Every structure is written in structure tokens, then in C-alpha cells.
Amino acid sequence: MSDNTTYGLAADFENPLALMKAAEKCRDEGFKSWDCITPFPVHGLDDAMGLKRSKVPFFTFIGGSIGFCTGTFIAWYMNAFDYPLIVGGKPFFSPVFPFPVMYELTILLAALSTIAGMFILNGLPRHYHPVMKAKNFAGTTDDILRITIEASDPLYDSDKTKAFLHEIGGTNIQELED
Amino acid sequence: MSSEATTSGAVAASGKKNWPFLCGVGGLVFLAIAIFGAISGAMDHNARPAYGLLVMFTFYLSIGLGMLLLNLIHHVFGAGWSTVPRRQVEHATSIFPVLAGVFAVFLIITYFIDNGLIWKWIDFEKVKDDVLYTKKSWYLNNTRFLIGVVVCFAGWIFLSHKMRSYSAAQDKDGDVKWTNKLVWWSAVGVIFTALTLSMAAIDWIKSIEFHWFSTMFGVWFFAASMRAALAITALVCLYQVYKNGPLTGLFKRGHLYDLGCLMLAFTVFWAYISFSQYFLIYNANIPEETFWYNMREQGAWWWVSMGLIFGHFLFTFIYLLFYRNKVKASRMIFISVWILCFHMLDLYFNILPSKRENYEMFVSYPFYISLWDIAAFLGIGGLCAWSFMRSWAKTQVIPVKDPRISESLHHHGR
């Protein structure tokens, strides 16, 4: 099997602690394109993998700011610019009475852009991924904890990486097709 | 227990100075000065020193109640992560007897010196023709007011004592029955505390301006109390991590981060409640309600209002949005102190202008911080610190045998 049809290597681990230890070793070894597949969230795995904080909050902030400005703008445009109208003796525009509009739009666009940001950063929607071709893939939604190292990683070398996965305690080591 | 208690007690005593003693004596001295000011002021019909004492009393009351609620909420939700900082929260609920003693000063002033000095409506001769008073007199009367005082303090002292003694009892035998008892008392206590907190806020703060109407006031005091309590929790825990203190290695980044998240949440909640109150009154625009805010636009109070909007809410909100500001100790110390300062300003804003310099013309007391206020701040604060440290020396630094302590020690915040 030549390298350009190989996606990478996968290895299974006994329990979350073993996975965590292995993840720390992968991180220290310097791998960049690799991932852990677990059937449930494992607390502390982000640190063990050396992941940086998610960039999703950035999308949330931008979305919220746009929402706030939009709310302010439409309240001003409709009530004070396009069709000035006296309602309840209030000024045409004031930051007080349209505030519910402003913050509701802030929340709405912040929430929507959070979801959008999550989809963009995860490359979703996506219907196929090479790890799905692995043996016992269904087991990773049940009781199998798996580490995959991708062939695109600069440190990847079919034999050496296989030995490395074996050394850090991985079992059922298998090659994944692209 | 005894050997364990001596160990943790020894940590407190190992410092060069006997801090609980110093705080207690200092507190008594400053409190005596503040009480002297309040009473001699009351004899001259000058309410300002008594109001300084009331603002400072409310400051520590809000911290105590916020801490009590944090503790109750922890048990009601079966929370795991907050088990490590919980012990500090429990110690802080030991301050209610001190507060009850301070409150007695207001009762003495009201019933023996000048009836209407603090709460104008207690001077019944003057308000008996006031239709806004007579319509509210089913609630605002001596009997109900005094029963309220007794129920509030008796309930808080009883509840906080129960919570603390059960939690300390679990340190000895690790029996899970204590946790079940704590949960039961918390479920009852959280309803009791919510109701009495609202009643206290209405009786002792809002009724200064008994002409006014607001349905948000109790919730405002709850939101403000939680912010103050969270800030103090963060400060107390960080102090015990500082220079290899007793919480080193126990109170970790995750706990600090989650405290920061709660501070952010309650910043938004406080703003939501405070704004809602303003918004309803602004939109309805009826003089029975608007005068309260009009009085707070006079002179320096305008700048205090702006300070609350931009300092207590906007700056704090944006600051706490950033992850790094919630996990770095120095930055959390800064924002906690910031929140406490603005919380104090918020209490001045809600209490002081209601006492009018010229009653008929709606002229409120000007905003300034007097020396009596500072004496009251140091006095009540010293006694509260004494109470905290005395409670601290009696127990382990964390609930060592709590069923959820392991979960909390391995808490990962991200």
C-alpha cells in the first residue's frame, strides 16, 4: 500500500487513563495531525493532547457585535430617520427603549455565529471520514478509545509510527485507507 | 477531630501576629466609633452617620447572604467542582451574629432616639395622613417589621450554623448521611433565604423610600449579593494559594475559571435586573415611580449612575469575557476588588439618595464618603474577619471526607 492511499494509523487503548498517557506521549513526540476518538468526553484530554483553546468564541464575539450594531441601527433607522414617530412621549431615538431589541439581536446573532463557527472550524457538514473505514468503528461509540495518527503528519513514517503506537500501549494497530 | 483541628489551627497561629484577635479588637474599636457617630448624629437629627453604618451593614449583609446562597445552591444541585472552595464559603456564613448585633443599633436609634430618622414611615404621627403610607400600612407596620427582623436573623443564624456543623461533622466520620442532611436543609433553606432576602431588602433598604414602587428590588439585592460573594470567594481562595498557603495544589485553575464564569454570569444578571427596573419605570413614566430615578440624576449621583452602567456592568462584562482574565490570579484579584468597589457604590446609590435633604423638594443627600462610613466599614469588616478566621481555625481547609471531594480535586476547567 503506497503512502498516498494511506490515511494513517489507528491504535486502541484499554481505558481513559491509558489513552491520556498515550496522548501525552504523542504530544511530546511532536505529532501535529493526529486525534483521539472516544465514545464519551474525557476531561483533561485537551491538555494531554496539547490542544489550544477553541477559536469559536471569536466567532461568537463578532456575531454578537454585529447583532448589537444591527439592533441599534434598525431602531434608529425606523424610528428616528425613515419615519420619525412619537410613541408614548419618548424621544425618537434613545438607547433605553430599544435596548431589548439590541440585546436580543446580540444574543441571536452570537448564538447563530457560534454554531456557524463550530461548523466552519470542524469542516462540517461532512458525510465521510477515513476513520469510519476502520475495523470496529462502531466500537468507538461504545467502549473503544482510539488514537489516529495521519500520514500527512511530517513525522509520520509507516513502520516507525507503528512501532511508536505499539510502544505507548496501543493494541489492534491498523492502517487506515484514505 | 481534635488532632486534625489543632493541625489546621496551628497553621493560623503559626503567623507572627494573632490576626483573629487583632481583627476583632480593631473591629470593635472602629465599630464603637461608627456607633458613637450614628447615635450622636441621631440625637442632632443628622441621619448621615447612621446611613453610613446602614450602607456598610448592607455591604457585609449582602456578602453573608450571597455566601449562604452559594452554599445552599452547591448542595441543592449536588455540585461537585465547588467542593474545594465550599469550606471558605461556609466560614463566611458565620458572620450573621455579628450583623445581628450591628442591626440592633438601628433598632435602638429608631425606637429610642428618633423614630423617623432611618425609616421615615416608623414615625407614624407624621405619616398617618399620607395616603401612600396608609395603603401600605398592612405591610409597613411595627409588628410585621420587628417579626421580619427576628425571622431573618434567627433563620440565617440557624441555617448557617446547621450547614457548617453538618459539614464539619462529616470531616470526622465521612458518613454520607451528612450530605443527605445538608441537601435536605439546603432545599428548605434556599426557599427560606430567597424569601427573607427579598423581605430584608424591601424592609431595610427599599422602605426608606416608602412612596416608591418596584417589583424588581428583591431580585436586584439577590444579584448584587451573589456578585459580592463570588468576588470574596475568589479573593479568599487566592489568598490561601498565595505563598504556598493551605489551599496550594487544592484550589486550581479550573476552580478559579469557574468562579470567573459565575462572576460573568451574575454580572449579566445584575445588569439585566437593574436595567429591567429602570426600563419598566422609564416606559411607564408615572411620577410615583420616576421620582426615584430623578433623585438619582442630581449632582454627583448622575456620575455614580454612569459609573454603575459602565464600570459595574460594561467594563466588568467585557473584561470577564476573556479566558485569560479568568485564570490568571492577579487579573481575578483585580476584577474581584473592582466588583466589590462598585458593589459598594451600587449600595450607596440605592440607599443614600432615598434620605432626602429637603423632603418636599425631592432633594437627595449629596454623594460623598464620610469618615463615619470608613469607620463603619473597618469596624464591621474587622468583626466579620474575626468571625471568619475563628471558624476557619476550627475545621479542615477543605471538606476532606465529602463524597464529591475527589471529583473537585480533579476538576478540569477549560
Coordinates of C-alpha atoms in Angstrom, one line a residue:
Chain A
M1 CA 0.0 0.0 0.0
S2 CA 1.6 3.2 -1.1
D3 CA 1.6 6.3 1.1
N4 CA -0.8 8.4 -0.9
T5 CA -3.7 6.0 -0.4
T6 CA -3.0 5.6 3.3
Y7 CA -4.8 8.0 5.6
G8 CA -2.8 7.0 8.7
L9 CA -2.6 4.6 11.6
A10 CA -5.1 3.8 14.4
A11 CA -4.5 2.1 17.8
D12 CA -6.9 1.2 20.5
F13 CA -6.4 1.7 24.3
E14 CA -7.8 0.0 27.3
N15 CA -9.2 2.9 29.4
P16 CA -9.2 6.7 29.5
L17 CA -6.1 6.8 31.7
A18 CA -4.1 4.7 29.2
L19 CA -5.4 6.9 26.4
M20 CA -4.4 10.1 28.4
K21 CA -0.9 8.8 29.0
A22 CA -0.6 7.8 25.3
A23 CA -1.9 11.2 24.2
E24 CA 0.7 12.9 26.3
K25 CA 3.4 10.9 24.7
C26 CA 2.1 11.7 21.2
R27 CA 2.0 15.3 22.1
D28 CA 5.6 15.2 23.4
E29 CA 6.8 13.3 20.4
G30 CA 5.7 16.3 18.3
F31 CA 2.9 14.9 16.2
K32 CA 0.6 17.6 14.8
S33 CA -2.0 15.8 12.6
W34 CA -3.5 13.3 15.0
D35 CA -6.6 12.8 17.0
C36 CA -8.3 10.9 19.8
I37 CA -11.6 9.2 19.2
T38 CA -13.6 8.4 22.4
P39 CA -17.2 7.3 23.0
F40 CA -17.6 9.9 25.8
P41 CA -15.9 13.2 26.8
V42 CA -12.7 12.6 28.7
H43 CA -11.9 15.5 31.0
G44 CA -8.3 16.8 30.7
L45 CA -7.7 15.2 27.3
D46 CA -7.4 18.7 25.7
D47 CA -4.4 19.4 27.9
A48 CA -3.0 15.9 27.3
M49 CA -3.2 16.4 23.6
G50 CA -1.7 19.9 23.8
L51 CA -4.7 21.5 22.1
K52 CA -5.0 25.2 22.2
R53 CA -8.3 26.9 23.2
S54 CA -11.0 26.7 20.6
K55 CA -11.4 29.7 18.2
V56 CA -15.2 29.5 18.4
P57 CA -15.5 32.4 21.0
F58 CA -14.0 34.7 18.3
F59 CA -17.0 33.9 16.1
T60 CA -19.4 34.5 19.0
F61 CA -17.9 37.9 19.7
I62 CA -18.1 39.0 16.1
G63 CA -21.6 37.8 15.8
G64 CA -22.7 39.4 19.0
S65 CA -21.1 42.7 18.0
I66 CA -22.8 42.7 14.6
G67 CA -26.1 41.9 16.3
F68 CA -25.8 44.8 18.7
C69 CA -25.0 47.2 15.9
T70 CA -27.8 45.9 13.7
G71 CA -30.3 46.3 16.6
T72 CA -29.2 49.8 17.3
F73 CA -29.2 50.7 13.6
I74 CA -32.7 49.4 12.8
A75 CA -34.2 51.1 15.9
W76 CA -32.6 54.4 14.8
Y77 CA -33.4 54.0 11.1
M78 CA -37.0 53.0 11.5
N79 CA -38.0 55.3 14.4
A80 CA -35.8 58.3 14.1
F81 CA -34.7 58.5 10.4
D82 CA -37.0 56.9 7.9
Y83 CA -40.3 57.5 9.6
P84 CA -40.0 59.6 12.8
L85 CA -42.8 58.7 15.1
I86 CA -43.6 59.8 18.6
V87 CA -44.5 56.8 20.8
G88 CA -45.5 57.2 24.4
G89 CA -43.8 60.6 24.6
K90 CA -40.4 59.1 24.2
P91 CA -37.6 60.5 22.1
F92 CA -37.2 59.4 18.5
F93 CA -34.0 57.6 19.5
S94 CA -32.6 56.8 22.9
P95 CA -30.5 53.8 24.0
V96 CA -33.1 52.9 26.6
F97 CA -36.3 51.9 24.9
P98 CA -34.9 49.8 22.1
F99 CA -32.4 48.1 24.4
P100 CA -34.4 44.8 24.4
V101 CA -34.2 44.8 20.6
M102 CA -30.4 45.5 20.8
Y103 CA -29.6 42.7 23.2
E104 CA -32.0 40.2 21.7
L105 CA -30.3 40.6 18.4
T106 CA -26.9 40.4 20.1
I107 CA -27.9 37.1 21.7
L108 CA -29.5 35.7 18.5
L109 CA -26.5 36.5 16.2
A110 CA -24.0 35.5 18.8
A111 CA -25.7 32.1 19.1
L112 CA -26.0 31.6 15.4
S113 CA -22.5 32.6 14.7
T114 CA -21.3 30.2 17.4
I115 CA -22.9 27.4 15.6
A116 CA -21.6 28.6 12.3
G117 CA -18.1 29.0 13.7
M118 CA -18.2 25.5 15.1
F119 CA -19.3 24.1 11.7
I120 CA -16.6 26.1 9.8
L121 CA -13.8 25.1 12.2
N122 CA -14.8 21.5 12.3
G123 CA -15.2 21.4 8.5
L124 CA -18.8 20.4 8.8
P125 CA -21.1 19.2 7.3
R126 CA -19.1 16.2 6.1
H127 CA -20.5 12.8 5.4
Y128 CA -17.4 10.7 5.2
H129 CA -14.2 10.4 7.1
P130 CA -11.4 7.8 6.6
V131 CA -11.6 6.8 10.3
M132 CA -15.0 5.4 9.5
K133 CA -13.5 2.7 7.4
A134 CA -11.5 1.3 10.4
K135 CA -12.3 -2.1 11.8
N136 CA -14.6 -1.9 14.9
F137 CA -15.5 1.7 14.1
A138 CA -18.9 1.2 15.7
G139 CA -17.0 0.2 18.9
T140 CA -15.6 3.8 19.2
T141 CA -19.1 4.9 20.0
D142 CA -19.3 2.2 22.7
D143 CA -16.2 1.1 24.5
I144 CA -13.1 1.6 22.3
L145 CA -10.8 4.5 22.9
R146 CA -8.7 5.1 19.8
I147 CA -5.8 7.3 18.7
T148 CA -5.3 8.0 15.0
I149 CA -2.1 9.5 13.5
E150 CA -2.4 10.9 10.0
A151 CA 0.0 10.1 7.2
S152 CA 0.1 13.9 6.4
D153 CA 2.0 14.5 9.6
P154 CA 5.6 15.4 8.9
L155 CA 6.9 12.9 11.5
Y156 CA 4.8 10.1 10.0
D157 CA 6.7 7.0 8.9
S158 CA 4.7 3.9 8.4
D159 CA 6.9 1.5 10.3
K160 CA 8.3 3.8 12.9
T161 CA 4.9 5.2 13.8
K162 CA 3.5 1.7 14.1
A163 CA 6.3 0.8 16.5
F164 CA 5.7 4.0 18.4
L165 CA 2.0 3.3 18.8
H166 CA 2.8 -0.2 20.0
E167 CA 5.4 1.2 22.4
I168 CA 2.9 3.6 24.0
G169 CA 0.5 0.7 24.8
G170 CA -1.8 0.7 21.7
T171 CA -3.4 -2.6 20.6
N172 CA -5.2 -3.6 17.4
I173 CA -2.9 -1.3 15.4
Q174 CA -4.4 -0.9 11.9
E175 CA -3.7 1.1 8.8
L176 CA -6.5 3.3 7.6
E177 CA -7.3 3.8 3.9
D178 CA -7.9 7.2 2.5
Chain B
M1 CA -11.2 15.7 65.1
S2 CA -9.1 17.3 67.9
S3 CA -5.8 16.4 66.4
E4 CA -6.9 17.5 62.9
A5 CA -8.3 20.7 64.3
T6 CA -5.1 21.5 66.0
T7 CA -3.2 21.0 62.8
S8 CA -5.2 23.5 60.8
G9 CA -5.5 25.7 63.9
A10 CA -1.7 25.6 64.1
V11 CA -1.4 27.0 60.6
A12 CA -3.4 30.0 61.6
A13 CA -1.4 30.5 64.8
S14 CA 2.0 30.0 63.1
G15 CA 2.0 33.5 61.7
K16 CA 3.8 36.1 63.7
K17 CA 0.6 38.0 64.6
N18 CA -2.6 36.8 66.2
W19 CA -4.8 38.0 63.3
P20 CA -8.2 37.0 64.6
F21 CA -7.5 38.9 67.9
L22 CA -6.2 42.0 66.1
C23 CA -9.1 42.0 63.7
G24 CA -11.6 41.5 66.5
V25 CA -10.2 44.3 68.7
G26 CA -9.7 46.6 65.8
G27 CA -13.2 45.9 64.6
L28 CA -14.6 46.6 68.0
V29 CA -12.8 49.9 68.2
F30 CA -13.9 51.2 64.8
L31 CA -17.4 49.9 65.2
A32 CA -17.6 51.7 68.5
I33 CA -16.5 54.9 66.7
A34 CA -19.1 54.4 64.0
I35 CA -21.9 53.6 66.5
F36 CA -20.9 56.7 68.5
G37 CA -21.2 58.7 65.3
A38 CA -24.5 57.2 64.4
I39 CA -26.1 57.8 67.8
S40 CA -24.7 61.2 68.4
G41 CA -25.8 62.2 64.9
A42 CA -29.2 60.8 65.5
M43 CA -29.5 62.9 68.7
D44 CA -28.9 66.0 66.5
H45 CA -31.3 64.6 63.9
N46 CA -28.5 64.2 61.5
A47 CA -29.0 60.9 59.7
R48 CA -25.8 60.8 57.6
P49 CA -23.6 58.8 60.1
A50 CA -26.4 56.3 60.7
Y51 CA -26.8 55.9 56.9
G52 CA -23.1 55.3 56.6
L53 CA -23.5 52.5 59.0
L54 CA -26.5 51.2 57.1
V55 CA -24.6 51.1 53.8
M56 CA -21.7 49.2 55.4
F57 CA -24.1 46.9 57.2
T58 CA -25.8 46.1 53.9
F59 CA -22.4 45.6 52.2
Y60 CA -21.5 42.8 54.7
L61 CA -25.0 41.5 54.8
S62 CA -25.0 41.1 51.0
I63 CA -21.7 39.1 51.3
G64 CA -23.1 36.9 54.0
L65 CA -26.3 36.2 52.2
G66 CA -24.6 35.6 48.9
M67 CA -22.3 33.1 50.6
L68 CA -25.2 31.4 52.3
L69 CA -26.9 31.1 48.9
L70 CA -23.8 29.8 47.2
N71 CA -23.5 27.1 49.9
L72 CA -27.2 26.2 49.6
I73 CA -27.1 26.1 45.8
H74 CA -24.0 23.9 45.9
H75 CA -25.9 21.3 47.8
V76 CA -29.2 21.6 46.0
F77 CA -27.6 21.0 42.7
G78 CA -25.3 18.3 44.0
A79 CA -22.4 20.2 42.6
G80 CA -19.0 18.5 42.5
W81 CA -16.5 21.1 41.3
S82 CA -17.2 23.6 44.1
T83 CA -16.4 21.3 47.0
V84 CA -12.9 22.7 47.4
P85 CA -13.9 26.3 47.7
R86 CA -17.1 25.4 49.6
R87 CA -15.4 25.4 53.1
Q88 CA -14.4 29.1 52.7
V89 CA -18.0 29.9 51.7
E90 CA -19.2 28.1 54.9
H91 CA -16.8 30.1 57.1
A92 CA -18.1 33.4 55.6
T93 CA -21.7 32.5 56.6
S94 CA -20.5 32.6 60.3
I95 CA -20.9 36.4 60.2
F96 CA -24.6 36.6 60.8
P97 CA -24.5 37.0 64.7
V98 CA -22.1 40.0 64.2
L99 CA -24.6 41.5 61.7
A100 CA -27.5 41.0 64.0
G101 CA -25.5 42.9 66.7
V102 CA -24.9 45.8 64.3
F103 CA -28.6 45.8 63.3
A104 CA -29.5 46.3 66.9
V105 CA -28.0 49.8 66.7
F106 CA -30.6 50.7 64.0
L107 CA -33.4 49.5 66.2
I108 CA -32.1 51.4 69.2
I109 CA -31.8 54.6 67.1
T110 CA -35.3 54.0 65.6
Y111 CA -37.2 53.1 68.8
F112 CA -35.4 55.1 71.5
I113 CA -33.9 58.2 69.8
D114 CA -35.6 59.3 66.6
N115 CA -38.5 57.2 65.1
G116 CA -38.3 58.5 61.6
L117 CA -34.6 59.1 61.2
I118 CA -33.7 56.0 59.2
W119 CA -37.1 54.7 58.1
K120 CA -39.4 57.7 57.9
W121 CA -42.6 55.7 58.0
I122 CA -41.8 54.4 61.5
D123 CA -42.6 58.0 62.7
F124 CA -46.3 57.1 62.5
E125 CA -47.6 60.5 63.6
K126 CA -46.1 62.2 60.6
V127 CA -47.3 59.7 58.0
K128 CA -50.7 58.9 59.3
D129 CA -52.4 61.2 56.7
D130 CA -50.1 60.0 53.9
V131 CA -52.3 58.0 51.6
L132 CA -49.4 56.1 50.1
Y133 CA -48.4 55.1 53.6
T134 CA -51.9 54.2 54.8
K135 CA -52.5 51.9 51.8
K136 CA -49.2 50.2 52.5
S137 CA -49.7 50.0 56.3
W138 CA -50.8 46.4 56.2
Y139 CA -47.2 45.6 55.4
L140 CA -45.2 48.6 56.7
N141 CA -46.1 48.5 60.5
N142 CA -44.1 47.9 63.6
T143 CA -45.3 44.4 64.4
R144 CA -44.6 43.0 60.9
F145 CA -41.3 44.9 60.7
L146 CA -40.0 43.5 64.0
I147 CA -41.2 40.0 63.3
G148 CA -39.3 40.3 60.0
V149 CA -36.1 41.3 61.7
V150 CA -36.3 38.3 64.2
V151 CA -37.3 35.8 61.5
C152 CA -34.5 36.9 59.2
F153 CA -31.7 36.9 61.7
A154 CA -32.9 33.8 63.6
G155 CA -33.3 31.9 60.3
W156 CA -30.0 32.9 58.8
I157 CA -28.0 32.2 62.0
F158 CA -29.8 28.8 62.5
L159 CA -29.4 27.8 58.8
S160 CA -25.8 28.8 58.5
H161 CA -25.0 27.1 61.8
K162 CA -26.7 23.9 60.7
M163 CA -24.9 23.9 57.4
R164 CA -21.5 24.5 59.0
S165 CA -21.9 22.0 61.8
Y166 CA -23.1 19.1 59.5
S167 CA -20.2 19.9 57.1
A168 CA -17.7 19.8 60.0
A169 CA -19.2 16.6 61.4
Q170 CA -18.6 14.9 58.0
D171 CA -14.9 15.7 58.3
K172 CA -14.8 13.3 61.3
D173 CA -16.6 10.2 60.1
G174 CA -17.1 10.7 56.4
D175 CA -20.7 9.4 56.7
V176 CA -22.8 10.1 53.6
K177 CA -25.8 10.8 55.9
W178 CA -24.4 14.3 56.5
T179 CA -24.5 15.1 52.8
N180 CA -28.1 13.9 52.7
K181 CA -29.0 16.1 55.6
L182 CA -27.2 19.1 54.0
V183 CA -29.2 18.6 50.8
W184 CA -32.4 18.4 52.8
W185 CA -31.7 21.6 54.7
S186 CA -30.5 23.3 51.6
A187 CA -33.7 22.6 49.7
V188 CA -35.7 24.1 52.5
G189 CA -33.2 26.8 53.2
V190 CA -32.9 28.1 49.6
I191 CA -36.6 28.9 49.6
F192 CA -36.4 30.5 53.0
T193 CA -33.3 32.5 52.2
A194 CA -34.8 33.7 48.9
L195 CA -37.9 35.0 50.6
T196 CA -36.2 36.5 53.7
L197 CA -33.5 38.1 51.5
S198 CA -36.3 39.9 49.5
M199 CA -38.0 40.9 52.7
A200 CA -34.8 42.2 54.2
A201 CA -34.1 44.2 51.0
I202 CA -37.6 45.7 51.0
D203 CA -37.8 46.4 54.7
W204 CA -34.4 47.8 55.4
I205 CA -33.4 49.4 52.1
K206 CA -36.4 50.0 49.9
S207 CA -38.8 51.1 52.6
I208 CA -36.5 54.2 53.2
E209 CA -38.5 55.5 50.2
F210 CA -41.9 54.1 51.2
H211 CA -43.6 56.1 48.4
W212 CA -41.9 54.1 45.7
F213 CA -43.0 51.0 43.8
S214 CA -40.7 48.4 42.3
T215 CA -41.2 44.7 41.8
M216 CA -37.5 44.1 41.0
F217 CA -35.9 45.2 44.2
G218 CA -35.6 41.8 46.0
V219 CA -34.1 40.3 42.9
W220 CA -31.7 43.2 42.5
F221 CA -30.4 42.6 46.0
F222 CA -30.0 38.9 45.3
A223 CA -28.0 39.6 42.1
A224 CA -25.8 42.2 43.9
S225 CA -25.2 39.8 46.8
M226 CA -24.1 36.9 44.6
R227 CA -21.6 39.2 42.8
A228 CA -20.1 40.3 46.1
A229 CA -20.0 36.8 47.5
L230 CA -18.3 35.4 44.4
A231 CA -15.7 38.2 44.4
I232 CA -14.9 37.5 48.1
T233 CA -14.8 33.7 47.5
A234 CA -12.2 34.3 44.7
L235 CA -10.1 36.6 46.9
V236 CA -10.2 34.4 50.0
C237 CA -9.3 31.3 48.0
L238 CA -6.5 33.1 46.1
Y239 CA -5.1 34.4 49.3
Q240 CA -4.8 30.9 50.6
V241 CA -2.9 29.8 47.5
Y242 CA -0.5 32.8 47.7
K243 CA 2.9 31.9 49.1
N244 CA 2.2 28.2 49.5
G245 CA -0.8 28.8 51.6
P246 CA -3.0 25.9 52.8
L247 CA -5.0 25.7 49.5
T248 CA -1.9 25.3 47.3
G249 CA -2.5 22.4 44.9
L250 CA -6.1 22.1 46.0
F251 CA -7.6 25.3 44.6
K252 CA -6.6 25.0 40.9
R253 CA -7.1 26.8 37.7
G254 CA -10.4 25.1 37.0
H255 CA -11.9 26.3 40.2
L256 CA -10.8 29.9 39.5
Y257 CA -12.0 29.7 36.0
D258 CA -15.5 28.5 37.0
L259 CA -15.7 31.2 39.7
G260 CA -14.9 33.7 37.0
C261 CA -17.6 32.2 34.8
L262 CA -20.1 32.6 37.6
M263 CA -18.9 36.2 38.1
L264 CA -19.5 36.9 34.4
A265 CA -23.0 35.3 34.6
F266 CA -24.0 37.3 37.6
T267 CA -22.6 40.5 36.1
V268 CA -25.0 40.0 33.2
F269 CA -27.8 39.0 35.6
W270 CA -27.3 42.1 37.8
A271 CA -27.3 44.3 34.7
Y272 CA -30.4 42.6 33.4
I273 CA -32.3 43.1 36.7
S274 CA -31.1 46.7 37.2
F275 CA -31.9 47.6 33.7
S276 CA -35.3 45.9 33.8
Q277 CA -36.2 48.0 36.8
Y278 CA -35.1 51.2 35.0
F279 CA -36.8 50.2 31.8
L280 CA -40.2 49.4 33.3
I281 CA -40.2 52.7 35.2
Y282 CA -38.9 54.6 32.1
N283 CA -41.6 53.2 29.8
A284 CA -44.5 53.5 32.2
N285 CA -43.4 57.1 33.0
I286 CA -45.6 57.7 36.0
P287 CA -44.5 60.1 38.7
E288 CA -45.0 57.7 41.6
E289 CA -42.1 55.7 40.3
T290 CA -39.9 58.0 38.2
F291 CA -39.1 60.4 41.1
W292 CA -36.8 57.7 42.5
Y293 CA -34.5 57.8 39.4
N294 CA -34.9 61.6 39.0
M295 CA -33.5 62.0 42.5
R296 CA -30.5 59.9 41.4
E297 CA -29.8 62.2 38.5
Q298 CA -29.0 65.2 40.8
G299 CA -25.4 66.4 41.2
A300 CA -22.8 63.7 41.7
W301 CA -25.4 61.0 41.7
W302 CA -25.6 61.3 37.9
W303 CA -21.9 60.3 37.7
V304 CA -22.5 57.5 40.1
S305 CA -25.2 56.1 37.9
M306 CA -23.0 56.3 34.8
G307 CA -20.2 54.6 36.9
L308 CA -22.6 51.8 37.6
I309 CA -23.5 51.3 34.0
F310 CA -20.0 51.5 32.5
G311 CA -17.9 50.3 35.5
H312 CA -20.1 47.8 37.3
F313 CA -21.5 46.3 34.1
L314 CA -19.8 47.2 30.8
F315 CA -16.2 47.0 31.8
T316 CA -16.6 44.0 34.1
F317 CA -18.6 42.2 31.4
I318 CA -16.0 42.7 28.6
Y319 CA -13.1 42.0 31.0
L320 CA -14.6 38.7 32.1
L321 CA -15.4 37.6 28.5
F322 CA -11.7 36.8 28.1
Y323 CA -10.4 33.4 29.1
R324 CA -7.0 34.6 30.4
N325 CA -8.6 37.2 32.7
K326 CA -10.5 34.4 34.4
V327 CA -7.5 32.0 35.0
K328 CA -4.7 34.4 36.0
A329 CA -4.7 35.0 39.7
S330 CA -3.6 38.7 39.5
R331 CA -6.3 39.5 37.0
M332 CA -9.0 37.8 39.0
I333 CA -7.9 39.7 42.1
F334 CA -8.1 42.9 40.2
I335 CA -11.7 42.3 38.9
S336 CA -12.8 41.0 42.3
V337 CA -11.7 44.2 44.1
W338 CA -13.2 46.2 41.2
I339 CA -16.6 44.4 41.6
L340 CA -16.5 45.0 45.4
C341 CA -15.8 48.7 45.0
F342 CA -18.6 49.1 42.5
H343 CA -20.9 46.9 44.6
M344 CA -20.3 49.4 47.4
L345 CA -21.1 52.3 45.1
D346 CA -24.3 50.4 44.0
L347 CA -25.4 50.2 47.6
Y348 CA -24.7 53.9 48.2
F349 CA -26.7 54.6 45.0
N350 CA -29.7 52.6 46.3
I351 CA -29.7 53.7 49.9
L352 CA -28.4 57.2 50.4
P353 CA -30.4 59.4 47.9
S354 CA -33.6 58.0 49.4
K355 CA -32.9 60.0 52.5
R356 CA -33.8 63.5 51.4
E357 CA -32.1 66.6 52.4
N358 CA -35.3 68.6 51.6
Y359 CA -38.2 66.2 51.8
E360 CA -40.8 68.3 49.9
M361 CA -38.5 69.4 47.1
F362 CA -37.1 65.8 46.5
V363 CA -33.5 67.0 47.1
S364 CA -31.4 63.9 47.9
Y365 CA -28.4 63.7 50.2
P366 CA -25.3 64.6 48.2
F367 CA -22.9 61.8 47.4
Y368 CA -19.7 61.7 49.5
I369 CA -17.9 59.1 51.6
S370 CA -17.6 60.4 55.2
L371 CA -15.1 59.3 57.9
W372 CA -18.0 57.6 59.8
D373 CA -18.5 55.4 56.7
I374 CA -14.9 54.4 56.7
A375 CA -15.1 53.6 60.5
A376 CA -18.2 51.5 59.9
F377 CA -16.5 49.7 57.0
L378 CA -13.5 48.8 59.1
G379 CA -15.5 48.1 62.2
I380 CA -18.0 45.6 60.8
G381 CA -15.3 44.3 58.4
G382 CA -12.9 43.6 61.3
L383 CA -15.5 41.7 63.3
C384 CA -16.6 39.7 60.2
A385 CA -13.0 38.8 59.5
W386 CA -12.6 37.8 63.2
S387 CA -15.7 35.6 62.9
F388 CA -14.3 34.1 59.6
M389 CA -10.9 33.3 61.0
R390 CA -12.3 31.8 64.2
S391 CA -14.4 29.5 62.1
W392 CA -11.5 28.8 59.8
A393 CA -9.2 27.6 62.6
K394 CA -11.7 25.1 63.8
T395 CA -12.0 22.9 60.6
Q396 CA -10.1 21.4 57.8
V397 CA -9.2 23.7 54.9
I398 CA -11.4 21.6 52.6
P399 CA -14.2 19.1 53.3
V400 CA -11.8 16.2 53.4
K401 CA -14.4 13.4 53.6
D402 CA -17.1 14.8 51.4
P403 CA -18.2 12.2 48.8
R404 CA -17.5 14.6 46.0
I405 CA -14.1 15.9 47.2
S406 CA -12.2 13.7 44.7
E407 CA -14.3 15.0 41.8
S408 CA -13.5 18.5 42.9
L409 CA -9.8 17.9 43.4
H410 CA -9.6 16.5 39.9
H411 CA -11.7 19.3 38.4
H412 CA -10.6 20.5 35.0
G413 CA -11.8 23.8 33.9
R414 CA -11.2 24.9 30.3

